[in-house]
Tab-separated table of C-alpha atoms in Angstrom:
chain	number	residue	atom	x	y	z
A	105	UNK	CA	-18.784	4.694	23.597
A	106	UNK	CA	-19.713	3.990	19.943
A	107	UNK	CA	-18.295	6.306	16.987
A	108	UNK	CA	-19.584	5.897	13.519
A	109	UNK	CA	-17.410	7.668	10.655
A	110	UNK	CA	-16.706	7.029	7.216
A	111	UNK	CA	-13.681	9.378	8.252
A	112	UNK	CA	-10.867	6.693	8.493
A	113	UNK	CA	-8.351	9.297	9.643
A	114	UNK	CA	-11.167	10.206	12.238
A	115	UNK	CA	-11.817	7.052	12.920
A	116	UNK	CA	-7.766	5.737	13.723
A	117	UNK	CA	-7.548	8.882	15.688
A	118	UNK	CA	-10.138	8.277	17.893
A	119	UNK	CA	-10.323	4.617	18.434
A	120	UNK	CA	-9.352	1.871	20.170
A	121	UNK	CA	-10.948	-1.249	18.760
A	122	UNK	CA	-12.680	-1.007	15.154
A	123	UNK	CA	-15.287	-2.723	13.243
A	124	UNK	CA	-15.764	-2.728	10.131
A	125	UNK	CA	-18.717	-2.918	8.662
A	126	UNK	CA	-20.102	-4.292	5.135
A	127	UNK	CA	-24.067	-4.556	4.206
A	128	UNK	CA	-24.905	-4.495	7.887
A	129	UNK	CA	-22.620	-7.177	8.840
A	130	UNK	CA	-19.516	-6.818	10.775
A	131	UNK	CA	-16.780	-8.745	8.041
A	132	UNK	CA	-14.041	-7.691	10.733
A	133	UNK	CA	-12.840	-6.047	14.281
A	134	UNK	CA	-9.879	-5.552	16.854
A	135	UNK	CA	-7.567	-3.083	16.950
A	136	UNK	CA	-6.157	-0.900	14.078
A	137	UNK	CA	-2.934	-2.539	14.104
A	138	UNK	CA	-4.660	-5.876	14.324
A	139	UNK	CA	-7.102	-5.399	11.715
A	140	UNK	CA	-4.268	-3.401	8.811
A	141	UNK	CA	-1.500	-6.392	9.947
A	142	UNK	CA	-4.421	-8.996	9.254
A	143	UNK	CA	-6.038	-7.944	6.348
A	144	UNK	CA	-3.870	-4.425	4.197
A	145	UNK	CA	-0.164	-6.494	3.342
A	146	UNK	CA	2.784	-5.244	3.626
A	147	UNK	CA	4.027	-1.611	2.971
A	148	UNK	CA	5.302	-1.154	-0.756
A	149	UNK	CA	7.490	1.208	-2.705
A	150	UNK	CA	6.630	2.435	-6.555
A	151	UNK	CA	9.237	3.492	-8.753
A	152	UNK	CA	8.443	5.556	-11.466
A	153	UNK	CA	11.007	4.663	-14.350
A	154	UNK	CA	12.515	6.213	-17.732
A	155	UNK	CA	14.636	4.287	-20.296
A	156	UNK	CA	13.835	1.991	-23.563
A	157	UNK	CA	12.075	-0.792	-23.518
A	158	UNK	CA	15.289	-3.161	-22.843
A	159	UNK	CA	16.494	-1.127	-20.282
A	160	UNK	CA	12.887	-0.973	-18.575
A	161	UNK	CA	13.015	-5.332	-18.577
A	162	UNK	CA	16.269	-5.174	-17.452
A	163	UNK	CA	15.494	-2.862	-14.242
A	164	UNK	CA	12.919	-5.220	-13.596
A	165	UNK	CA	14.672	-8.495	-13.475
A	166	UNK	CA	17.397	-6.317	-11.389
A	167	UNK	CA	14.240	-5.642	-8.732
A	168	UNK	CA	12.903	-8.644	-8.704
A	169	UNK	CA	16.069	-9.393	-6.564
A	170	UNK	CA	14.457	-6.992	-3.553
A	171	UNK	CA	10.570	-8.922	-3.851
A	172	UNK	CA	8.156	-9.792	-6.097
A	173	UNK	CA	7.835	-7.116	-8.711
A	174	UNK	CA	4.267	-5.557	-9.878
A	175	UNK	CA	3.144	-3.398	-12.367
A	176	UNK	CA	3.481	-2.789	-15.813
A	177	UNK	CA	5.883	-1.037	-18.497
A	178	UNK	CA	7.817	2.255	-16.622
A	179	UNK	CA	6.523	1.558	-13.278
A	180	UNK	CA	7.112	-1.514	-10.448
A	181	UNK	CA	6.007	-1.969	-7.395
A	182	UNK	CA	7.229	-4.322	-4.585
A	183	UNK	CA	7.580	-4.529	-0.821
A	184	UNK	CA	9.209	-1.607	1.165
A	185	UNK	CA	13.103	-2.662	1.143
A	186	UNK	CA	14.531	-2.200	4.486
A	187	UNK	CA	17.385	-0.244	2.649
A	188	UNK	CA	16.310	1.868	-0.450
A	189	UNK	CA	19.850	2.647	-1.898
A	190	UNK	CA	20.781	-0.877	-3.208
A	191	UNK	CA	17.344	-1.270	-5.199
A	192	UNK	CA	18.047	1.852	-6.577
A	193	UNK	CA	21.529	1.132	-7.735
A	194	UNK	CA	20.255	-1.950	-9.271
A	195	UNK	CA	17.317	-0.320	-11.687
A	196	UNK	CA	19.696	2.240	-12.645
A	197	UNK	CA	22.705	0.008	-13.309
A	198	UNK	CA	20.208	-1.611	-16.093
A	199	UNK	CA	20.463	1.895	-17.817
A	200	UNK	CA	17.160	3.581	-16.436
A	201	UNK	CA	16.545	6.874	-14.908
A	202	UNK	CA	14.615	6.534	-11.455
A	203	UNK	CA	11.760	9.743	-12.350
A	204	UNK	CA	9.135	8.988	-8.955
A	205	UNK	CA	10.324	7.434	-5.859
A	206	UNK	CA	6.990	6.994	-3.359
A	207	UNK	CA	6.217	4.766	-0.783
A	208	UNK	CA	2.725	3.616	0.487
A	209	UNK	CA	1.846	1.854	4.096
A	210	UNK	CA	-1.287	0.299	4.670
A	211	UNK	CA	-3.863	1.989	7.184
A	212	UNK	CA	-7.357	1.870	7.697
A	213	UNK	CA	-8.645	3.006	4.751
A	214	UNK	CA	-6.872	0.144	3.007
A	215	UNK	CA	-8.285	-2.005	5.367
A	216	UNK	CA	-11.612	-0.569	4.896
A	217	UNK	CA	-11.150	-0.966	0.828
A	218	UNK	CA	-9.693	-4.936	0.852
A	219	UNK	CA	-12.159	-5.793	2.692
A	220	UNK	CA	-15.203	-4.311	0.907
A	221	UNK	CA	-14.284	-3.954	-2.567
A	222	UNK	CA	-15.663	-0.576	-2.592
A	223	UNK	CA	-14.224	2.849	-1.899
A	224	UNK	CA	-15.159	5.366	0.767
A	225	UNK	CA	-17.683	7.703	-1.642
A	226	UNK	CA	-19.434	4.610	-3.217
C-alpha cells in the first residue's frame, strides 16, 4: 500500500517504511527510526535564562561542561543531558535564574525539514 501525506504525525502513525520526497526525487527512505537517527541529530534541551550579562557568560561556560552550547544571549541550547539536575545547578550557581526549561526530540517532521530546507506549508 502507498500513503501520501504532508501529515508527518499521519504519516509516523501509519507507516512502516518512509520516503521522503524532494522535487520528485526520493533524497531518502527506511524506517522512521532509521531515517530521524540518520539524518534529525540528537535530542536537545533549551534553557531560557535571566541574569546580567556576566552572569549570562558565566552560565554558559558552566554548560558547556554538559555539550556543545548554542544560541545566543539568555538562551542555550545543547544535547539532552541524561540527568537534568546537575546542568541546572551549574547555570544557576553562575548567578542566573532558569525562566523556560523545554526539551525537543527529533521526529519526522525534522527529518522532513533537514532534508529539504523547506517547511511543511511552503
Amino acid at each position: 500500500v502507498l500513503y501520501t501525506s504532508h501529515y508527518m504525525e499521519e504519516v509516523a502513525e501509519l507507516c512502516d517504511r518512509v520516503a521522503i520526497m524532494d522535487g520528485g526525487a526520493v533524497v531518502a527512505q527506511g524506517s522512521i527510526a532509521e531515517l530521524v537517527a540518520r539524518h534529525a541529530g540528537a535530542p536537545v534541551i533549551e534553557l531560557e535564562l535571566a541574569g546580567d550579562a556576566a552572569a549570562l557568560m558565566a552560565a554558559r561556560a558552566l554548560a558547556a561542561r554538559h555539550g556543545t552550547v548554542e544560541g545566543t544571549g539568555a538562551v542555550l541550547r545543547l544535547p539532552r543531558p541524561a540527568k537534568l539536575g546537575p546542568l541546572l545547578t551549574d547555570v544557576e550557581t553562575a548567578g542566573t535564574t532558569v525562566v523556560r526549561v523545554s526539551a525537543a526530540s527529533s521526529d519526522l517532521e525534522t527529518v522532513f525539514l533537514t532534508l529539504t530546507g523547506r517547511s511543511l506549508r511552503d
